[in-house]
Coordinates of C-alpha atoms in Angstrom, one line a residue:
Chain A
M1 CA 19.9 -56.7 209.7
F2 CA 16.4 -58.2 209.6
D3 CA 14.9 -55.4 211.7
H4 CA 16.4 -53.0 209.3
S5 CA 14.9 -54.7 206.3
R6 CA 11.6 -54.9 208.1
R7 CA 11.7 -51.2 208.9
N8 CA 12.5 -50.5 205.3
L9 CA 9.6 -52.6 204.1
A10 CA 7.2 -51.0 206.5
H11 CA 8.6 -47.6 205.7
W12 CA 8.1 -48.0 201.9
F13 CA 4.8 -49.7 202.3
A14 CA 3.5 -46.9 204.4
L15 CA 4.9 -44.2 202.1
S16 CA 3.4 -45.7 199.0
M17 CA 0.1 -46.6 200.5
G18 CA 0.0 -43.3 202.3
G19 CA 0.7 -41.5 199.1
I20 CA -2.2 -43.3 197.4
L21 CA -4.4 -42.5 200.4
F22 CA -3.6 -38.8 200.3
A23 CA -4.1 -38.6 196.6
F24 CA -7.4 -40.5 196.9
A25 CA -8.6 -38.3 199.8
G26 CA -7.6 -35.1 197.9
V27 CA -9.3 -36.2 194.7
G28 CA -12.3 -37.4 196.6
Y29 CA -12.6 -34.1 198.4
C30 CA -12.3 -32.0 195.3
L31 CA -14.9 -34.2 193.5
S32 CA -17.3 -33.9 196.5
V33 CA -16.8 -30.1 196.6
E34 CA -17.6 -29.9 192.9
E35 CA -20.6 -32.2 193.2
Q36 CA -22.0 -30.3 196.2
L37 CA -21.5 -27.0 194.4
R38 CA -23.2 -28.3 191.3
V39 CA -26.2 -29.5 193.4
F40 CA -26.3 -26.2 195.2
D41 CA -26.1 -24.3 191.9
D42 CA -28.9 -26.4 190.4
E43 CA -31.0 -25.7 193.4
L44 CA -30.2 -22.0 193.3
F45 CA -30.9 -21.9 189.6
S46 CA -34.2 -23.6 189.8
Q47 CA -35.2 -21.5 192.8
S48 CA -34.3 -18.4 191.0
K49 CA -36.1 -19.5 187.8
T50 CA -39.3 -20.1 189.7
F51 CA -38.8 -16.9 191.5
A52 CA -38.1 -15.0 188.3
A53 CA -41.0 -16.7 186.5
K54 CA -43.3 -15.5 189.3
T55 CA -42.1 -12.0 189.0
Q56 CA -41.4 -11.9 185.3
Y57 CA -44.6 -10.1 184.3
L58 CA -43.5 -7.1 186.4
L59 CA -40.7 -6.5 184.0
Y60 CA -43.0 -5.8 181.2
Q61 CA -44.7 -3.0 182.9
S62 CA -43.2 0.4 182.2
Q63 CA -44.7 1.6 185.5
W64 CA -41.7 0.0 187.0
Q65 CA -39.6 3.0 186.4
N66 CA -41.9 5.6 187.9
Q67 CA -43.6 3.6 190.6
R68 CA -40.7 2.4 192.4
G69 CA -41.7 2.6 196.0
Q70 CA -44.8 0.5 195.9
T71 CA -43.9 -2.4 193.8
P72 CA -46.3 -5.2 193.5
V73 CA -43.3 -7.4 194.0
E74 CA -43.2 -6.6 197.7
S75 CA -46.8 -7.4 198.0
S76 CA -47.0 -10.5 195.9
V77 CA -43.6 -12.0 196.3
T78 CA -41.6 -12.9 199.3
L79 CA -38.2 -14.3 199.2
N80 CA -37.8 -18.0 199.7
G81 CA -36.1 -18.8 202.9
G82 CA -33.1 -19.8 201.0
L83 CA -32.5 -16.6 199.1
M84 CA -30.7 -13.6 200.4
Y85 CA -32.0 -11.1 197.9
A86 CA -33.6 -10.7 194.6
R87 CA -32.8 -7.9 192.1
W88 CA -34.4 -7.0 188.8
Y89 CA -32.6 -5.1 186.2
N90 CA -33.7 -3.8 182.8
S91 CA -31.9 -4.7 179.6
N92 CA -29.5 -1.7 180.2
K93 CA -28.5 -3.3 183.5
Q94 CA -30.2 -0.5 185.4
L95 CA -31.6 -1.7 188.8
L96 CA -35.3 -1.6 188.7
Q97 CA -36.4 -3.4 191.8
F98 CA -34.9 -5.4 194.6
I99 CA -35.9 -7.4 197.7
G100 CA -33.4 -7.8 200.5
S101 CA -30.4 -5.7 199.8
S102 CA -29.2 -3.9 196.7
S103 CA -25.6 -3.5 195.7
G104 CA -26.0 -0.5 193.4
K105 CA -27.9 1.0 190.5
Q106 CA -25.9 -0.7 187.9
L107 CA -25.6 -4.4 187.3
T108 CA -21.8 -5.1 187.3
A109 CA -21.8 -8.9 187.4
E110 CA -21.7 -11.1 184.3
P111 CA -24.5 -13.5 183.8
G112 CA -23.7 -16.8 185.6
F113 CA -22.7 -18.0 189.0
Q114 CA -20.4 -16.3 191.4
T115 CA -19.2 -16.7 194.9
L116 CA -18.8 -13.6 196.9
E117 CA -18.8 -12.1 200.3
T118 CA -21.6 -9.8 201.3
P119 CA -22.6 -8.2 204.6
I120 CA -25.4 -9.9 206.4
G121 CA -28.5 -7.9 206.8
S122 CA -29.6 -4.9 204.8
Q123 CA -27.2 -2.4 206.2
S124 CA -23.5 -2.6 206.3
S125 CA -22.8 -4.6 209.4
S126 CA -19.4 -5.9 210.0
T127 CA -20.3 -9.6 209.7
K128 CA -20.0 -10.9 206.2
T129 CA -21.1 -14.2 204.8
W130 CA -20.2 -16.1 201.7
V131 CA -23.0 -16.3 199.2
R132 CA -23.5 -17.9 195.8
Q133 CA -25.0 -15.3 193.4
V134 CA -26.6 -16.1 190.2
T135 CA -27.4 -13.6 187.5
L136 CA -29.8 -14.6 184.8
P137 CA -30.7 -12.8 181.6
V138 CA -34.5 -12.7 181.3
L139 CA -35.6 -13.4 177.7
E140 CA -38.9 -12.8 176.1
G141 CA -38.8 -14.9 173.0
K142 CA -35.4 -13.9 171.6
L143 CA -35.5 -10.6 173.1
L144 CA -33.4 -9.7 176.2
I145 CA -35.7 -7.8 178.4
G146 CA -33.7 -7.6 181.6
Y147 CA -31.7 -9.4 184.2
F148 CA -32.6 -11.1 187.4
Q149 CA -30.1 -11.6 190.2
T150 CA -30.4 -13.6 193.3
A151 CA -28.1 -15.2 195.8
A152 CA -28.3 -17.9 198.5
P153 CA -26.0 -18.2 201.5
M154 CA -23.5 -21.0 201.3
N155 CA -23.6 -21.9 205.0
S156 CA -25.1 -25.3 204.5
L157 CA -22.6 -26.1 201.8
R158 CA -19.8 -24.8 203.9
I159 CA -20.8 -26.7 207.0
G160 CA -20.9 -29.9 204.9
L161 CA -17.5 -29.2 203.4
N162 CA -16.1 -28.3 206.8
Q163 CA -17.3 -31.6 208.2
A164 CA -15.7 -33.4 205.3
R165 CA -12.5 -31.6 205.8
L166 CA -12.6 -32.3 209.5
F167 CA -13.1 -35.9 208.9
L168 CA -10.3 -36.0 206.4
T169 CA -8.0 -34.1 208.7
F170 CA -8.4 -36.6 211.4
G171 CA -9.2 -39.7 209.3
V172 CA -6.3 -39.5 206.9
P173 CA -3.5 -39.4 209.6
V174 CA -5.2 -42.1 211.6
T175 CA -5.5 -44.3 208.5
F176 CA -1.9 -43.5 207.7
G177 CA -0.9 -44.7 211.2
V178 CA -2.9 -47.9 210.7
I179 CA -1.2 -48.4 207.3
G180 CA 2.2 -48.0 209.0
I181 CA 1.3 -50.6 211.7
T182 CA -0.1 -52.9 209.1
G183 CA 3.1 -52.4 207.0
W184 CA 5.2 -53.3 210.1
F185 CA 3.3 -56.5 210.6
L186 CA 3.3 -57.4 206.9
G187 CA 7.0 -56.7 206.9
G188 CA 7.4 -59.1 209.8
L189 CA 5.3 -61.7 208.0
A190 CA 7.3 -61.3 204.8
M191 CA 10.6 -61.6 206.8
R192 CA 9.7 -64.7 208.7
P193 CA 10.8 -67.3 206.2
S194 CA 14.1 -65.6 205.4
L195 CA 14.6 -65.0 209.1
R196 CA 14.1 -68.7 209.8
A197 CA 16.4 -69.7 207.0
Y198 CA 19.0 -67.3 208.3
Q199 CA 18.7 -68.6 211.9
Q200 CA 19.1 -72.2 210.6
L201 CA 22.1 -71.2 208.6
Q202 CA 23.7 -69.5 211.7
Q203 CA 23.0 -72.5 213.8
F204 CA 24.5 -74.8 211.2
T205 CA 27.6 -72.6 210.9
A206 CA 28.0 -72.6 214.6
D207 CA 27.6 -76.4 214.7
A208 CA 30.0 -76.9 211.8
S209 CA 32.7 -74.7 213.3
H210 CA 32.3 -76.4 216.6
E211 CA 32.6 -79.8 215.0
L212 CA 35.7 -78.8 213.1
R213 CA 37.4 -77.6 216.3
A214 CA 37.8 -81.1 217.7
P215 CA 39.8 -82.6 214.9
V216 CA 41.8 -79.4 214.5
A217 CA 42.7 -79.6 218.2
T218 CA 43.7 -83.3 217.8
V219 CA 46.0 -82.5 214.8
L220 CA 47.5 -79.5 216.5
S221 CA 48.3 -81.2 219.8
N222 CA 49.6 -84.4 218.2
A223 CA 52.0 -82.4 216.1
Q224 CA 53.1 -80.2 219.0
V225 CA 53.7 -83.1 221.3
A226 CA 55.6 -85.0 218.6
L227 CA 57.9 -82.0 218.3
M228 CA 58.5 -81.7 222.1
P229 CA 61.8 -82.9 223.4
P230 CA 62.7 -85.7 224.1
E231 CA 61.9 -86.7 220.5
D232 CA 61.2 -90.3 220.0
P233 CA 60.9 -91.6 216.4
L234 CA 58.4 -94.3 217.3
E235 CA 56.2 -91.9 219.1
Q236 CA 56.5 -89.4 216.3
R237 CA 55.4 -92.1 213.8
L238 CA 52.3 -92.9 215.9
R239 CA 51.5 -89.2 216.2
L240 CA 51.8 -88.8 212.4
Q241 CA 49.4 -91.7 212.0
N242 CA 47.0 -90.0 214.4
I243 CA 47.2 -86.8 212.3
V244 CA 46.5 -88.7 209.1
Q245 CA 43.5 -90.4 210.7
T246 CA 42.1 -87.1 212.0
A247 CA 42.7 -85.3 208.7
K248 CA 40.8 -88.0 206.9
S249 CA 37.8 -87.8 209.2
M250 CA 37.9 -84.0 208.9
S251 CA 37.9 -84.3 205.2
T252 CA 34.8 -86.5 205.4
L253 CA 33.1 -84.0 207.7
I254 CA 33.9 -81.1 205.3
N255 CA 32.5 -83.1 202.4
D256 CA 29.3 -83.7 204.4
L257 CA 29.0 -80.1 205.3
L258 CA 29.5 -79.0 201.7
F259 CA 27.0 -81.5 200.6
L260 CA 24.4 -80.2 203.0
S261 CA 25.0 -76.6 202.2
R262 CA 25.1 -77.2 198.4
H263 CA 21.9 -79.2 198.3
N264 CA 20.2 -77.0 200.9
G265 CA 16.8 -76.0 199.5
S266 CA 16.2 -77.2 196.0
F267 CA 18.4 -79.2 193.7
A268 CA 18.0 -78.6 190.0
E269 CA 14.8 -80.3 189.0
T270 CA 15.8 -80.3 185.3
G271 CA 17.8 -83.0 183.7
L272 CA 16.5 -85.7 186.1
K273 CA 16.3 -89.0 184.2
P274 CA 14.2 -92.0 185.4
V275 CA 16.5 -94.3 187.3
D276 CA 15.9 -97.9 188.3
L277 CA 15.9 -98.1 192.1
C278 CA 16.5 -101.9 192.0
E279 CA 19.6 -101.4 190.0
I280 CA 21.0 -98.9 192.4
L281 CA 20.3 -101.0 195.5
R282 CA 21.6 -104.1 193.8
S283 CA 25.1 -102.6 193.3
L284 CA 25.0 -101.2 196.9
A285 CA 24.0 -104.6 198.3
Q286 CA 27.0 -106.2 196.6
D287 CA 29.3 -103.7 198.2
F288 CA 27.9 -104.1 201.6
A289 CA 27.7 -107.9 201.3
A290 CA 31.4 -107.8 200.7
L291 CA 32.0 -105.8 203.9
A292 CA 29.8 -108.0 206.1
P293 CA 32.1 -110.9 206.7
A294 CA 34.8 -108.7 208.0
Q295 CA 32.5 -107.5 210.8
S296 CA 31.0 -111.0 211.1
L297 CA 27.6 -109.6 210.2
N298 CA 24.8 -111.4 208.4
F299 CA 23.7 -109.2 205.5
N300 CA 20.7 -110.0 203.2
A301 CA 19.1 -107.9 200.5
H302 CA 15.5 -108.6 199.4
L303 CA 15.1 -106.8 196.1
P304 CA 12.3 -107.4 193.5
E305 CA 13.1 -108.7 190.0
H306 CA 11.2 -106.0 188.1
P307 CA 12.7 -102.5 187.8
I308 CA 11.2 -99.7 189.9
M309 CA 11.6 -96.5 188.1
L310 CA 11.6 -93.0 189.5
K311 CA 13.0 -89.6 188.7
A312 CA 15.9 -88.8 190.9
D313 CA 19.6 -88.4 191.0
A314 CA 21.1 -91.9 191.3
N315 CA 24.1 -90.8 193.2
L316 CA 22.1 -88.9 195.8
L317 CA 19.7 -91.8 196.4
K318 CA 22.7 -94.0 196.7
Q319 CA 24.2 -91.7 199.3
A320 CA 21.0 -91.8 201.4
V321 CA 20.9 -95.6 201.5
I322 CA 24.6 -95.9 202.0
N323 CA 24.3 -93.7 205.1
L324 CA 21.5 -95.9 206.5
L325 CA 23.4 -99.1 205.8
T326 CA 26.7 -97.7 207.2
N327 CA 24.8 -96.9 210.5
A328 CA 23.3 -100.3 210.6
F329 CA 26.7 -101.9 210.2
K330 CA 28.2 -99.6 212.7
Y331 CA 25.7 -100.2 215.5
T332 CA 25.1 -103.9 215.0
P333 CA 27.4 -106.1 217.1
A334 CA 29.2 -109.2 215.7
D335 CA 26.9 -112.1 214.5
G336 CA 24.0 -109.5 214.1
K337 CA 21.7 -109.3 211.1
V338 CA 21.3 -106.4 208.7
E339 CA 18.6 -106.5 206.0
L340 CA 17.9 -104.3 203.0
H341 CA 14.3 -104.5 201.6
L342 CA 12.8 -102.8 198.6
F343 CA 9.1 -103.1 197.6
T344 CA 6.3 -101.0 196.2
Q345 CA 3.3 -99.9 198.3
S346 CA 0.5 -98.1 196.4
H347 CA 2.3 -95.2 194.8
Y348 CA 5.4 -95.4 196.8
A349 CA 8.7 -97.2 196.5
V350 CA 9.7 -98.3 200.0
I351 CA 13.3 -99.0 201.1
Q352 CA 13.8 -100.6 204.5
V353 CA 17.1 -101.0 206.3
K354 CA 16.6 -103.4 209.3
D355 CA 19.2 -104.4 211.9
N356 CA 19.1 -106.2 215.2
G357 CA 21.8 -104.1 216.7
I358 CA 21.9 -101.9 219.8
G359 CA 18.8 -99.8 218.9
I360 CA 18.2 -96.1 219.8
P361 CA 16.9 -94.8 223.1
S362 CA 13.3 -93.5 222.8
T363 CA 14.4 -90.1 224.2
D364 CA 16.8 -89.7 221.3
L365 CA 14.4 -90.8 218.5
P366 CA 12.9 -87.4 217.8
H367 CA 16.4 -85.9 217.3
I368 CA 18.3 -88.4 215.4
F369 CA 17.8 -86.6 212.1
D370 CA 19.1 -83.4 213.5
R371 CA 22.4 -82.3 212.2
F372 CA 25.3 -83.1 214.6
Y373 CA 23.1 -85.1 216.9
R374 CA 24.8 -88.1 218.4
V375 CA 23.0 -90.5 220.5
D376 CA 25.9 -91.2 222.8
T377 CA 28.9 -89.0 222.3
V378 CA 31.5 -91.4 223.5
R379 CA 30.3 -94.3 221.4
S380 CA 29.9 -92.2 218.2
R381 CA 33.3 -90.7 218.7
Q382 CA 34.8 -94.2 218.7
T383 CA 32.9 -95.2 215.6
G384 CA 33.9 -91.9 214.0
G385 CA 30.5 -90.4 213.2
F386 CA 29.9 -86.7 213.1
G387 CA 26.1 -87.0 213.3
L388 CA 25.5 -85.8 209.8
G389 CA 24.7 -89.1 208.0
L390 CA 21.0 -89.2 208.9
A391 CA 20.6 -85.5 208.3
I392 CA 22.0 -85.9 204.8
A393 CA 19.8 -89.0 204.1
Q394 CA 16.7 -87.1 205.3
Q395 CA 17.5 -84.1 203.1
I396 CA 17.9 -86.2 200.0
V397 CA 14.7 -88.2 200.6
Q398 CA 12.7 -85.1 201.4
R399 CA 14.1 -83.5 198.3
Y400 CA 12.3 -86.1 196.2
G401 CA 9.1 -85.7 198.1
G402 CA 9.7 -88.8 200.1
Q403 CA 9.8 -89.5 203.8
I404 CA 12.2 -91.2 206.1
T405 CA 11.0 -92.8 209.3
V406 CA 12.5 -94.9 212.1
N407 CA 11.3 -97.6 214.5
S408 CA 13.7 -98.7 217.1
M409 CA 13.8 -100.7 220.3
L410 CA 16.8 -100.3 222.6
G411 CA 18.8 -103.5 222.5
Q412 CA 16.6 -105.0 219.8
G413 CA 17.6 -103.1 216.7
S414 CA 16.3 -100.4 214.4
T415 CA 14.3 -100.2 211.2
F416 CA 14.8 -97.2 208.9
Q417 CA 12.3 -96.8 206.2
I418 CA 12.4 -94.5 203.1
S419 CA 9.3 -94.0 201.1
L420 CA 9.6 -92.3 197.7
P421 CA 6.7 -91.3 195.5
L422 CA 6.7 -93.2 192.2
K423 CA 6.1 -90.3 189.8
L424 CA 7.7 -90.3 186.4
Chain B
M1 CA 52.6 -81.8 239.7
L2 CA 49.8 -84.4 240.0
I3 CA 47.2 -83.4 237.4
L4 CA 43.7 -84.8 236.8
L5 CA 43.0 -84.4 233.0
V6 CA 39.4 -84.9 232.0
E7 CA 38.4 -85.0 228.3
D8 CA 35.8 -87.2 226.6
D9 CA 37.4 -87.4 223.2
P10 CA 40.3 -89.9 223.4
S11 CA 42.0 -88.5 220.3
Q12 CA 42.3 -85.1 222.1
L13 CA 43.0 -86.6 225.5
E14 CA 46.0 -88.7 224.6
P15 CA 48.3 -86.0 223.1
L16 CA 47.6 -83.6 226.0
R17 CA 48.4 -86.3 228.5
A18 CA 51.6 -87.1 226.6
A19 CA 52.6 -83.4 226.6
L20 CA 52.1 -83.1 230.4
L21 CA 54.0 -86.3 231.0
K22 CA 56.9 -85.1 228.8
V23 CA 57.4 -82.0 231.0
G24 CA 57.5 -84.0 234.2
H25 CA 53.9 -84.0 235.5
T26 CA 52.0 -86.9 236.7
V27 CA 48.7 -87.3 234.9
D28 CA 45.5 -89.2 235.6
A29 CA 43.6 -89.1 232.3
I30 CA 39.9 -89.7 232.6
A31 CA 37.3 -89.7 229.8
D32 CA 34.0 -89.1 231.7
G33 CA 32.7 -86.7 234.4
E34 CA 31.5 -89.3 236.8
T35 CA 34.8 -91.2 237.1
A36 CA 36.6 -87.9 237.2
Q37 CA 34.5 -86.8 240.2
W38 CA 35.4 -89.9 242.0
F39 CA 39.1 -89.3 241.4
A40 CA 39.0 -85.6 242.2
F41 CA 37.7 -86.4 245.7
R42 CA 39.9 -89.4 246.3
K43 CA 43.3 -88.1 245.4
D44 CA 45.0 -84.9 246.3
Y45 CA 45.6 -83.2 243.0
D46 CA 47.7 -80.1 242.3
L47 CA 45.6 -79.2 239.3
L48 CA 42.4 -80.2 237.5
I49 CA 42.1 -79.7 233.8
L50 CA 38.5 -80.2 232.8
D51 CA 36.7 -80.3 229.5
W52 CA 33.4 -78.6 229.6
M53 CA 31.3 -81.0 227.7
L54 CA 31.5 -84.5 229.3
P55 CA 29.2 -87.4 229.4
K56 CA 27.3 -87.9 232.7
V57 CA 28.8 -85.0 234.7
S58 CA 29.8 -81.9 232.8
G59 CA 33.1 -80.1 233.6
V60 CA 31.3 -77.1 235.0
E61 CA 29.1 -79.2 237.3
L62 CA 32.2 -81.1 238.5
C63 CA 34.0 -77.8 239.2
Q64 CA 31.0 -76.5 241.2
V65 CA 30.7 -79.6 243.3
Y66 CA 34.5 -79.6 243.8
R67 CA 34.5 -76.0 245.0
R68 CA 31.4 -76.4 247.2
A69 CA 33.3 -79.2 249.0
G70 CA 35.9 -76.6 249.9
K71 CA 38.6 -77.8 247.6
L72 CA 41.1 -75.1 246.6
T73 CA 43.1 -76.9 243.9
P74 CA 43.3 -74.7 240.8
V75 CA 41.0 -75.7 237.9
L76 CA 41.7 -75.1 234.3
M77 CA 38.7 -75.3 231.9
L78 CA 39.1 -76.6 228.4
T79 CA 36.3 -76.2 226.0
A80 CA 35.1 -75.5 222.5
K81 CA 32.6 -73.0 223.8
D82 CA 34.1 -69.7 223.1
T83 CA 31.5 -67.0 223.8
V84 CA 32.1 -64.4 226.5
L85 CA 29.0 -65.8 228.3
D86 CA 30.4 -69.3 228.3
K87 CA 33.7 -68.0 229.7
V88 CA 31.9 -66.1 232.5
M89 CA 29.9 -69.1 233.3
G90 CA 33.0 -71.3 233.5
L91 CA 34.9 -68.9 235.6
D92 CA 32.0 -68.3 237.9
A93 CA 31.7 -72.0 238.5
G94 CA 35.0 -71.8 240.2
A95 CA 37.6 -72.3 237.4
D96 CA 40.8 -70.4 237.7
D97 CA 41.6 -70.3 234.0
Y98 CA 40.0 -70.9 230.7
L99 CA 41.3 -72.2 227.4
V100 CA 39.4 -72.4 224.2
K101 CA 39.9 -75.4 221.8
P102 CA 41.8 -76.0 219.7
V103 CA 44.3 -75.7 222.5
D104 CA 47.9 -74.8 221.7
V105 CA 49.9 -77.3 223.8
L106 CA 52.7 -74.8 224.5
E107 CA 50.1 -72.3 225.9
L108 CA 48.5 -75.1 227.9
L109 CA 51.8 -76.0 229.5
A110 CA 52.6 -72.4 230.2
R111 CA 49.2 -72.0 231.9
V112 CA 49.7 -75.2 233.9
R113 CA 53.0 -73.8 235.1
A114 CA 51.3 -70.5 236.0
L115 CA 48.5 -72.2 237.9
G116 CA 51.2 -74.3 239.7
R117 CA 52.8 -71.1 240.9
R118 CA 49.7 -69.9 242.7
S119 CA 51.0 -71.3 245.9
P120 CA 53.1 -68.7 247.9
M121 CA 56.1 -71.0 247.9
W122 CA 56.7 -70.3 244.2
Q123 CA 58.6 -67.3 242.8
G124 CA 58.3 -67.5 239.0
D125 CA 59.5 -70.9 237.9
I126 CA 61.3 -71.4 241.2
L127 CA 60.0 -73.3 244.2
S128 CA 61.9 -72.4 247.3
L129 CA 62.2 -73.9 250.7
G130 CA 64.6 -71.9 252.8
D131 CA 67.7 -71.3 250.7
L132 CA 67.0 -74.4 248.6
Q133 CA 65.7 -73.5 245.1
L134 CA 64.1 -75.9 242.7
H135 CA 64.0 -74.7 239.1
V136 CA 61.0 -76.1 237.2
S137 CA 62.2 -75.2 233.7
T138 CA 65.6 -76.8 234.0
L139 CA 64.9 -79.5 236.6
T140 CA 67.8 -78.3 238.7
L141 CA 68.3 -77.8 242.5
E142 CA 70.3 -74.8 243.7
L143 CA 71.7 -74.0 247.1
G144 CA 73.9 -70.9 247.0
S145 CA 76.4 -71.5 244.3
L146 CA 75.9 -75.3 244.1
T147 CA 73.6 -76.9 241.6
T148 CA 72.6 -80.4 240.8
Q149 CA 70.6 -81.8 237.8
L150 CA 67.6 -84.1 238.6
S151 CA 65.9 -86.7 236.5
S152 CA 62.2 -86.1 235.9
R153 CA 61.2 -88.7 238.6
E154 CA 63.6 -87.3 241.1
F155 CA 62.3 -83.8 240.3
Q156 CA 58.7 -85.0 240.8
L157 CA 59.6 -86.4 244.2
M158 CA 61.6 -83.3 245.3
E159 CA 58.8 -81.0 244.2
Y160 CA 56.2 -83.2 246.1
L161 CA 58.3 -83.1 249.3
M162 CA 59.0 -79.4 249.0
R163 CA 55.4 -78.6 248.6
H164 CA 54.5 -80.4 251.8
P165 CA 57.3 -79.4 254.1
R166 CA 57.6 -81.2 257.5
Q167 CA 54.6 -83.4 256.6
V168 CA 55.2 -87.1 256.9
L169 CA 54.4 -88.6 253.5
S170 CA 53.7 -92.3 253.3
H171 CA 54.9 -94.6 250.6
N172 CA 51.4 -94.9 249.4
Q173 CA 50.9 -91.1 249.1
I174 CA 54.2 -90.8 247.2
E175 CA 53.2 -93.5 244.8
Q176 CA 49.8 -91.8 244.2
A177 CA 51.4 -88.5 243.6
L178 CA 54.1 -89.7 241.3
W179 CA 52.6 -92.5 239.4
S180 CA 49.5 -92.1 237.2
W181 CA 46.4 -94.2 237.8
G182 CA 46.9 -97.7 236.4
E183 CA 50.7 -97.5 236.6
E184 CA 52.0 -100.1 238.9
P185 CA 55.3 -99.1 240.4
E186 CA 57.7 -101.7 241.7
S187 CA 57.2 -102.4 245.4
N188 CA 60.6 -100.8 246.3
A189 CA 60.3 -98.0 243.7
V190 CA 59.7 -95.3 246.3
T191 CA 62.7 -96.4 248.4
T192 CA 65.0 -96.5 245.4
L193 CA 63.8 -93.1 244.3
V194 CA 64.4 -91.6 247.7
R195 CA 67.9 -93.1 247.8
R196 CA 68.7 -91.6 244.4
L197 CA 67.4 -88.2 245.3
R198 CA 69.4 -88.3 248.5
Q199 CA 72.5 -88.9 246.4
R200 CA 71.7 -85.8 244.3
L201 CA 71.1 -83.8 247.5
Q202 CA 74.5 -84.9 248.8
T203 CA 76.3 -83.1 246.0
I204 CA 74.9 -79.8 247.3
G205 CA 75.2 -80.8 250.9
V206 CA 71.6 -81.2 252.0
K207 CA 71.4 -84.9 252.1
D208 CA 70.0 -85.0 255.7
W209 CA 67.0 -82.8 254.8
I210 CA 65.0 -85.8 253.8
E211 CA 64.2 -87.8 257.0
T212 CA 63.0 -91.3 257.1
V213 CA 60.2 -91.6 259.6
H214 CA 60.1 -95.2 260.8
R215 CA 57.1 -97.3 259.6
M216 CA 55.5 -94.0 258.3
G217 CA 57.3 -92.7 255.4
Y218 CA 59.5 -89.6 254.6
R219 CA 59.4 -85.9 255.3
I220 CA 61.6 -83.0 254.2
N221 CA 62.8 -81.1 257.2
P222 CA 64.9 -78.0 256.6
P223 CA 67.0 -77.6 259.8
N224 CA 67.3 -73.9 260.0
L225 CA 63.8 -72.7 259.2

């Protein structure tokens, strides 16, 4: 599923970026062709102008027409290295004079630039080359006195363009490949958070279904055994009580699971009113103080007189502290002590739940906030925990930007501490 | 049969144990791997039912150790692990069968019966010794056209004797096989039970099959085999 999305992402990224790349390369190439041609034409034009200027005076002389073999042109003017030929025509477009090669008696081309193929050399050889030809009208004042035509080979231009084309032919696909690979990596990067969330969810679902199996097995086997002959009403009664117990603990588990999945990620930030932490803990302390004598525990709450206000959901905070206190009561043997403290420390409200109970082995400490983690399966089974209480408490506390930490010595007791930022 | 049932969750262990007892098996119910291992090597069980995830020694580890020691008793794995890979691992560790939780008690009992029939003496639900046939489902003994109904204790003893033909079985062995760990039978319980079983056998005319070996115990000795 994620591979598919990643491929899709890379695919679309490469296509869009590749499209942009191709368009960019195409436009760039066209622009560079035009630019080079313009430069070439300017060069040709200026060359031909100087050339024409050098030879202009020849056009005034009528001797042109009758002394055509021995033109002063040949003697006085040689072609620049760049030019293929030069041709002079009179105003009637009749060829008067040429250097290099002539194409005919009559000027056929319109004034301006043209690109055409001409044979190399003076005589018709098979090899042809592309030339840029310019035909200029020669003006004396306002009077058209003739035309001058010259041409330069486009080899240099063509070589340049060929190189550009070659570069693009190889460069563009390579770049495209690089884009594709980049897209793949970016896709992976973009997928990472959702992949992690997905894996966590899968793990959670697996854990949850595994946890639900045990109570279901208990309910099922109790019911089946109760129905097996010989039926004994007393035994059936016991089994029904077992089923009731199990169903109740399942219900607790399902509620916890729902809580975790519902409040996974972010709770609605809106509508949070400032609540008095003292008030919340005071009512909790009363409830637990009432429970303490039954377990012969010594429970004390040390709460400040002045209110400590913070923005949070009172029920959620209550739940977090209840979970800590329940654990403290559960894992503290008779005649033990459980204490609840609340005080402020710089910008934090600190809640501490201390007990002098059995403590937590140091090997287990890093994991106790993991979902479904039980320190000792046998013992927790008997006390009926599913290993979700601390996970829920941690989720609530982190939700309000706080932290939950633990200090514990095996056999000496544990101290859980919640620090909540005091921002209103 | 004498069954060792190992499961760490007491709320799951108790009903399974009750179900096995109800159908006439003798059950040692243990909640952790270490204790279970001690029992498995100390008593001669007919079947081990092991949960995979146990404190201290896991069911799979226990099964491997048990098989490496050359024990051939059938092992049935119970676990909440249900992937194919888990099943393969469990079976490769030496388990004969595998059940995924939540276990249906009726299915478990059927599989227990099936595993009990692995021994060549069984044909279906019937354990035979010569012409004598013991029906597991109805707890009856049959010889030709004659039948007699046994109580569950008598049946357990008869089955135990029939599965160890001609072996002398001491009082102590019989007590271990028929009474679960922690149950204290009366000192003359075995003697009384043998006497009751002999009375039942008399109705089908094979009273003298059970011999008393002086100072040693009892053995079943089919005369014409």
